[in-house]
Amino acid sequence: MDTRFYTKFNLNDLDGLKKMLDGASHETVREVARHWQLLHDELVGEDGQGGLQKRFTDSVNKVMESWHGEAANRFQKKAQEIVQNFQNGAPFAVHTAKMMAATADDLQKAMDKVTPVHDDWNWSDDVWGEMPWSDQIDDDDLNDMLKKGVSTSGVLEANKDNLSSHQTKRLEAAVAMETLGTAYRTRASGLAKPGTGVPRGTSDDQHKERPDQQDLGGIPTPMPTGGGLGGGGRGGGRPQDPHAGHEVRASQDARDAQNAEHAGHQWRNGLGGLGEAQDA
């Protein structure tokens, strides 16, 4: 079962993430779930022994009390097939009701975490955090890290002491949306035709787009409707790679390293981070 989502939530700012939930209504989804349950109850009753199935069966039995012969037997056989169809269809209705109710819960959790968040100007981030000596992580460095496909929650945890409140709110909202994306695909996979393993609307090519995600569930995830990168300071800090445990070097550091080679120093490359100067 493929539960990977493909929207790069963590490369959107807070406003962009909030816009993804514009018009979303967990109450509406829950109402859809209720109607699927009502469909089940209408077909076979709450206990599985009533509803249209029972009324149809009672009517057929009443007819068969006074109708006999070959035609009556054929009629009764066809009636039994219809009753079986009631019994076969009812479980799908109640299962869909459960999946939709779970989806409503997933959506409500994401909305509760993202929609109420406000990201106003503050002195600490927007003045002090802009100073050259600040250890607050620069937005460009943070975005470069996220573009490499590292875990959003991992970056959030590894750099919690050096993120601005803008960046923290943005990443926390992104984690909530990633959780929703995975949940949507999980619920949709539960509604896929039994035995297919791949929900409608997905393909093997899509599965290759995000090899960094674990194979965790197809409803299309919310797509960005606005917002871009950014949302924080321009201090001197560098984001910690949650996998390597070192600082990530920015592109300017790479240029500085090249200029320093003639002095007998070099800098380590790649995700290993901002290296210490070593004698050549």
Short mmCIF file of C-alpha atoms in Angstrom, two decimals:
data_model
loop_
_atom_site.label_atom_id
_atom_site.label_comp_id
_atom_site.label_asym_id
_atom_site.label_seq_id
_atom_site.Cartn_x
_atom_site.Cartn_y
_atom_site.Cartn_z
CA MET A 1 0.00 0.00 0.00
CA ASP A 2 1.51 3.32 -1.09
CA THR A 3 0.77 6.13 1.36
CA ARG A 4 3.29 8.65 0.03
CA PHE A 5 2.13 12.18 -0.65
CA TYR A 6 3.65 14.26 -3.43
CA THR A 7 2.96 17.86 -2.47
CA LYS A 8 6.06 19.59 -1.08
CA PHE A 9 4.28 21.17 1.85
CA ASN A 10 7.49 22.26 3.57
CA LEU A 11 8.46 24.57 0.69
CA ASN A 12 5.35 26.70 1.19
CA ASP A 13 5.10 29.54 3.66
CA LEU A 14 2.45 29.61 6.38
CA ASP A 15 -0.01 31.62 4.28
CA GLY A 16 0.36 29.15 1.41
CA LEU A 17 -0.31 26.20 3.73
CA LYS A 18 -3.37 27.91 5.20
CA LYS A 19 -4.74 28.59 1.72
CA MET A 20 -4.62 24.85 1.01
CA LEU A 21 -7.34 24.47 3.63
CA ASP A 22 -9.49 27.32 2.33
CA GLY A 23 -13.01 25.98 1.79
CA ALA A 24 -12.25 22.69 3.53
CA SER A 25 -15.01 21.49 5.84
CA HIS A 26 -14.65 18.48 8.11
CA GLU A 27 -18.34 18.88 8.96
CA THR A 28 -19.24 18.27 5.30
CA VAL A 29 -17.03 15.17 5.15
CA ARG A 30 -18.61 13.90 8.34
CA GLU A 31 -22.06 14.44 6.83
CA VAL A 32 -21.04 12.36 3.82
CA ALA A 33 -19.98 9.60 6.24
CA ARG A 34 -23.36 9.78 7.94
CA HIS A 35 -25.20 9.36 4.65
CA TRP A 36 -23.15 6.28 3.76
CA GLN A 37 -24.14 4.79 7.12
CA LEU A 38 -27.78 5.66 6.41
CA LEU A 39 -27.46 3.88 3.07
CA HIS A 40 -26.33 0.73 4.88
CA ASP A 41 -29.20 0.98 7.34
CA GLU A 42 -31.70 1.56 4.53
CA LEU A 43 -30.45 -1.51 2.67
CA VAL A 44 -30.29 -4.04 5.50
CA GLY A 45 -31.19 -2.23 8.73
CA GLU A 46 -28.89 -1.31 11.60
CA ASP A 47 -28.66 -4.96 12.67
CA GLY A 48 -28.25 -6.30 9.12
CA GLN A 49 -31.62 -8.06 9.26
CA GLY A 50 -34.04 -5.28 8.27
CA GLY A 51 -34.33 -2.48 5.77
CA LEU A 52 -35.17 -2.98 2.09
CA GLN A 53 -33.78 -6.50 2.26
CA LYS A 54 -36.37 -7.60 4.82
CA ARG A 55 -39.27 -5.82 3.15
CA PHE A 56 -38.33 -7.36 -0.20
CA THR A 57 -37.93 -10.82 1.32
CA ASP A 58 -41.26 -10.59 3.14
CA SER A 59 -43.00 -9.55 -0.08
CA VAL A 60 -41.48 -12.42 -2.06
CA ASN A 61 -42.43 -14.92 0.64
CA LYS A 62 -45.98 -13.61 0.60
CA VAL A 63 -46.21 -14.10 -3.17
CA MET A 64 -44.72 -17.61 -2.96
CA GLU A 65 -47.47 -18.71 -0.58
CA SER A 66 -49.92 -18.82 -3.50
CA TRP A 67 -47.64 -19.12 -6.54
CA HIS A 68 -46.18 -22.46 -7.55
CA GLY A 69 -44.66 -24.05 -10.59
CA GLU A 70 -41.63 -23.56 -12.83
CA ALA A 71 -42.11 -19.80 -13.33
CA ALA A 72 -42.53 -19.33 -9.58
CA ASN A 73 -39.29 -21.22 -8.96
CA ARG A 74 -37.39 -19.04 -11.44
CA PHE A 75 -38.85 -15.93 -9.80
CA GLN A 76 -37.83 -17.13 -6.35
CA LYS A 77 -34.30 -17.92 -7.52
CA LYS A 78 -33.90 -14.44 -9.02
CA ALA A 79 -35.32 -12.90 -5.83
CA GLN A 80 -32.71 -14.76 -3.79
CA GLU A 81 -29.99 -13.27 -5.98
CA ILE A 82 -31.33 -9.79 -5.29
CA VAL A 83 -31.35 -10.45 -1.55
CA GLN A 84 -27.74 -11.61 -1.83
CA ASN A 85 -26.88 -8.36 -3.59
CA PHE A 86 -28.34 -6.43 -0.66
CA GLN A 87 -26.14 -8.44 1.70
CA ASN A 88 -23.06 -8.02 -0.47
CA GLY A 89 -23.43 -4.27 -0.92
CA ALA A 90 -24.26 -3.27 2.64
CA PRO A 91 -20.75 -3.91 4.09
CA PHE A 92 -19.20 -1.62 1.46
CA ALA A 93 -21.54 1.19 2.53
CA VAL A 94 -20.66 0.91 6.22
CA HIS A 95 -16.96 0.56 5.42
CA THR A 96 -17.08 3.73 3.32
CA ALA A 97 -18.87 5.48 6.18
CA LYS A 98 -16.04 4.54 8.54
CA MET A 99 -13.35 5.70 6.08
CA MET A 100 -15.08 9.04 5.53
CA ALA A 101 -15.55 9.58 9.27
CA ALA A 102 -11.85 8.90 9.82
CA THR A 103 -11.02 11.32 7.01
CA ALA A 104 -13.14 14.00 8.69
CA ASP A 105 -11.15 13.47 11.89
CA ASP A 106 -7.87 13.76 9.97
CA LEU A 107 -8.98 16.99 8.31
CA GLN A 108 -10.18 18.50 11.58
CA LYS A 109 -6.84 17.79 13.26
CA ALA A 110 -4.94 19.52 10.45
CA MET A 111 -7.29 22.50 10.42
CA ASP A 112 -7.01 22.88 14.21
CA LYS A 113 -3.21 23.00 13.92
CA VAL A 114 -2.88 25.24 10.86
CA THR A 115 -5.87 27.54 10.41
CA PRO A 116 -5.76 29.44 13.77
CA VAL A 117 -2.01 30.17 13.60
CA HIS A 118 -1.02 33.83 13.18
CA ASP A 119 2.47 34.94 12.20
CA ASP A 120 2.83 38.60 13.04
CA TRP A 121 5.88 40.83 13.10
CA ASN A 122 7.97 40.59 16.26
CA TRP A 123 11.12 42.29 17.49
CA SER A 124 13.11 39.15 18.23
CA ASP A 125 12.77 37.66 14.74
CA ASP A 126 12.42 40.69 12.52
CA VAL A 127 15.03 42.96 14.11
CA TRP A 128 17.43 41.03 16.31
CA GLY A 129 17.28 37.94 14.11
CA GLU A 130 18.36 40.00 11.09
CA MET A 131 21.65 41.02 12.71
CA PRO A 132 24.85 39.47 11.27
CA TRP A 133 25.87 38.04 14.64
CA SER A 134 22.54 36.32 15.21
CA ASP A 135 22.60 32.51 15.25
CA GLN A 136 19.09 32.46 13.82
CA ILE A 137 18.97 30.25 10.71
CA ASP A 138 18.77 32.00 7.36
CA ASP A 139 15.69 31.27 5.26
CA ASP A 140 17.71 30.39 2.17
CA ASP A 141 19.76 27.83 4.09
CA LEU A 142 16.62 26.32 5.59
CA ASN A 143 14.97 26.04 2.18
CA ASP A 144 18.10 24.49 0.68
CA MET A 145 18.00 21.83 3.40
CA LEU A 146 14.31 21.09 2.82
CA LYS A 147 14.80 20.87 -0.95
CA LYS A 148 17.18 17.97 -0.36
CA GLY A 149 14.21 15.93 0.86
CA VAL A 150 15.09 15.65 4.54
CA SER A 151 12.39 15.11 7.13
CA THR A 152 10.48 18.27 8.03
CA SER A 153 9.91 17.11 11.59
CA GLY A 154 13.59 16.14 11.81
CA VAL A 155 14.73 19.61 10.72
CA LEU A 156 12.27 21.16 13.18
CA GLU A 157 13.61 19.11 16.09
CA ALA A 158 17.32 19.41 15.22
CA ASN A 159 17.14 23.19 14.88
CA LYS A 160 14.52 24.14 17.45
CA ASP A 161 16.87 26.48 19.30
CA ASN A 162 17.91 28.40 16.17
CA LEU A 163 14.67 28.75 14.24
CA SER A 164 12.73 31.97 14.26
CA SER A 165 9.13 31.83 15.41
CA HIS A 166 8.15 32.43 11.76
CA GLN A 167 10.12 29.38 10.66
CA THR A 168 8.87 27.25 13.55
CA LYS A 169 5.22 28.03 12.78
CA ARG A 170 5.79 27.35 9.09
CA LEU A 171 7.44 23.97 9.71
CA GLU A 172 4.88 22.90 12.32
CA ALA A 173 2.10 23.69 9.83
CA ALA A 174 3.97 21.75 7.14
CA VAL A 175 4.24 18.71 9.42
CA ALA A 176 0.47 18.90 10.06
CA MET A 177 -0.21 19.03 6.32
CA GLU A 178 2.19 16.14 5.65
CA THR A 179 0.32 14.10 8.25
CA LEU A 180 -2.96 14.99 6.51
CA GLY A 181 -1.52 14.07 3.11
CA THR A 182 -0.47 10.65 4.37
CA ALA A 183 -3.81 10.16 6.11
CA TYR A 184 -5.76 11.04 2.95
CA ARG A 185 -3.85 8.48 0.93
CA THR A 186 -4.23 5.86 3.65
CA ARG A 187 -8.01 6.32 3.76
CA ALA A 188 -8.27 6.32 -0.03
CA SER A 189 -6.24 3.12 -0.25
CA GLY A 190 -8.79 1.59 2.09
CA LEU A 191 -11.45 2.44 -0.51
CA ALA A 192 -9.52 1.00 -3.47
CA LYS A 193 -10.92 -2.00 -5.28
CA PRO A 194 -9.93 -5.08 -3.24
CA GLY A 195 -6.72 -6.65 -4.49
CA THR A 196 -5.45 -3.73 -6.58
CA GLY A 197 -3.20 -2.16 -3.96
CA VAL A 198 -3.08 1.10 -5.96
CA PRO A 199 -5.87 3.66 -5.58
CA ARG A 200 -7.45 5.18 -8.65
CA GLY A 201 -5.65 8.28 -9.84
CA THR A 202 -2.16 7.07 -8.98
CA SER A 203 0.51 5.38 -11.05
CA ASP A 204 3.89 3.75 -10.71
CA ASP A 205 5.45 6.90 -12.21
CA GLN A 206 3.93 8.98 -9.43
CA HIS A 207 5.34 6.60 -6.85
CA LYS A 208 8.83 7.34 -8.11
CA GLU A 209 8.48 11.08 -7.58
CA ARG A 210 9.09 11.00 -3.83
CA PRO A 211 11.58 8.20 -3.11
CA ASP A 212 12.50 9.96 0.15
CA GLN A 213 9.17 9.03 1.75
CA GLN A 214 8.44 5.70 3.30
CA ASP A 215 5.73 3.57 1.70
CA LEU A 216 3.22 4.39 4.42
CA GLY A 217 -2.03 5.30 1.75
CA GLY A 218 -4.86 7.82 -2.76
CA ILE A 219 -7.11 10.79 -2.31
CA PRO A 220 -5.17 13.60 -4.07
CA THR A 221 -3.42 15.74 -1.48
CA PRO A 222 -4.22 19.49 -1.22
CA MET A 223 -2.33 21.44 -3.80
CA PRO A 224 -0.66 24.74 -3.13
CA THR A 225 -2.83 27.75 -4.00
CA GLY A 226 -0.47 30.44 -2.94
CA GLY A 227 2.52 31.41 -0.89
CA GLY A 228 6.15 30.81 -1.50
CA LEU A 229 9.35 30.30 0.34
CA GLY A 230 10.45 32.19 3.38
CA GLY A 231 9.11 33.40 6.67
CA GLY A 232 11.99 34.12 9.03
CA GLY A 233 15.28 35.79 9.71
CA ARG A 234 18.47 36.30 7.84
CA GLY A 235 20.89 35.68 10.67
CA GLY A 236 24.17 33.87 10.54
CA GLY A 237 23.01 30.41 11.64
CA ARG A 238 22.95 27.27 9.50
CA PRO A 239 20.25 24.55 9.77
CA GLN A 240 21.25 21.23 11.28
CA ASP A 241 20.80 18.17 9.09
CA PRO A 242 18.79 15.76 11.27
CA HIS A 243 20.48 12.80 9.54
CA ALA A 244 24.11 13.87 9.46
CA GLY A 245 24.07 15.86 12.70
CA HIS A 246 26.24 18.62 11.26
CA GLU A 247 25.66 22.10 9.90
CA VAL A 248 24.72 22.44 6.26
CA ARG A 249 27.05 24.68 4.32
CA ALA A 250 25.45 27.44 2.24
CA SER A 251 26.56 28.25 -1.27
CA GLN A 252 28.49 31.30 -0.04
CA ASP A 253 30.56 29.04 2.18
CA ALA A 254 31.51 26.99 -0.86
CA ARG A 255 32.78 30.09 -2.61
CA ASP A 256 34.68 31.13 0.52
CA ALA A 257 36.26 27.67 0.68
CA GLN A 258 37.55 27.93 -2.86
CA ASN A 259 39.09 31.32 -2.11
CA ALA A 260 40.80 29.92 0.98
CA GLU A 261 42.56 27.03 -0.76
CA HIS A 262 45.67 29.11 -1.46
CA ALA A 263 46.08 29.61 2.32
CA GLY A 264 46.22 25.86 2.88
CA HIS A 265 42.66 25.37 4.17
CA GLN A 266 39.68 23.54 2.74
CA TRP A 267 36.08 22.97 3.69
CA ARG A 268 34.18 19.73 3.76
CA ASN A 269 31.51 19.34 1.03
CA GLY A 270 27.93 18.04 0.84
CA LEU A 271 25.43 17.37 3.59
CA GLY A 272 28.27 16.72 5.99
CA GLY A 273 28.09 20.41 6.60
CA LEU A 274 30.18 23.40 7.31
CA GLY A 275 33.62 21.93 7.81
CA GLU A 276 36.39 23.16 10.01
CA ALA A 277 39.49 24.54 8.36
CA GLN A 278 42.23 21.95 8.11
CA ASP A 279 45.86 22.25 7.13
CA ALA A 280 46.41 21.22 3.54
#
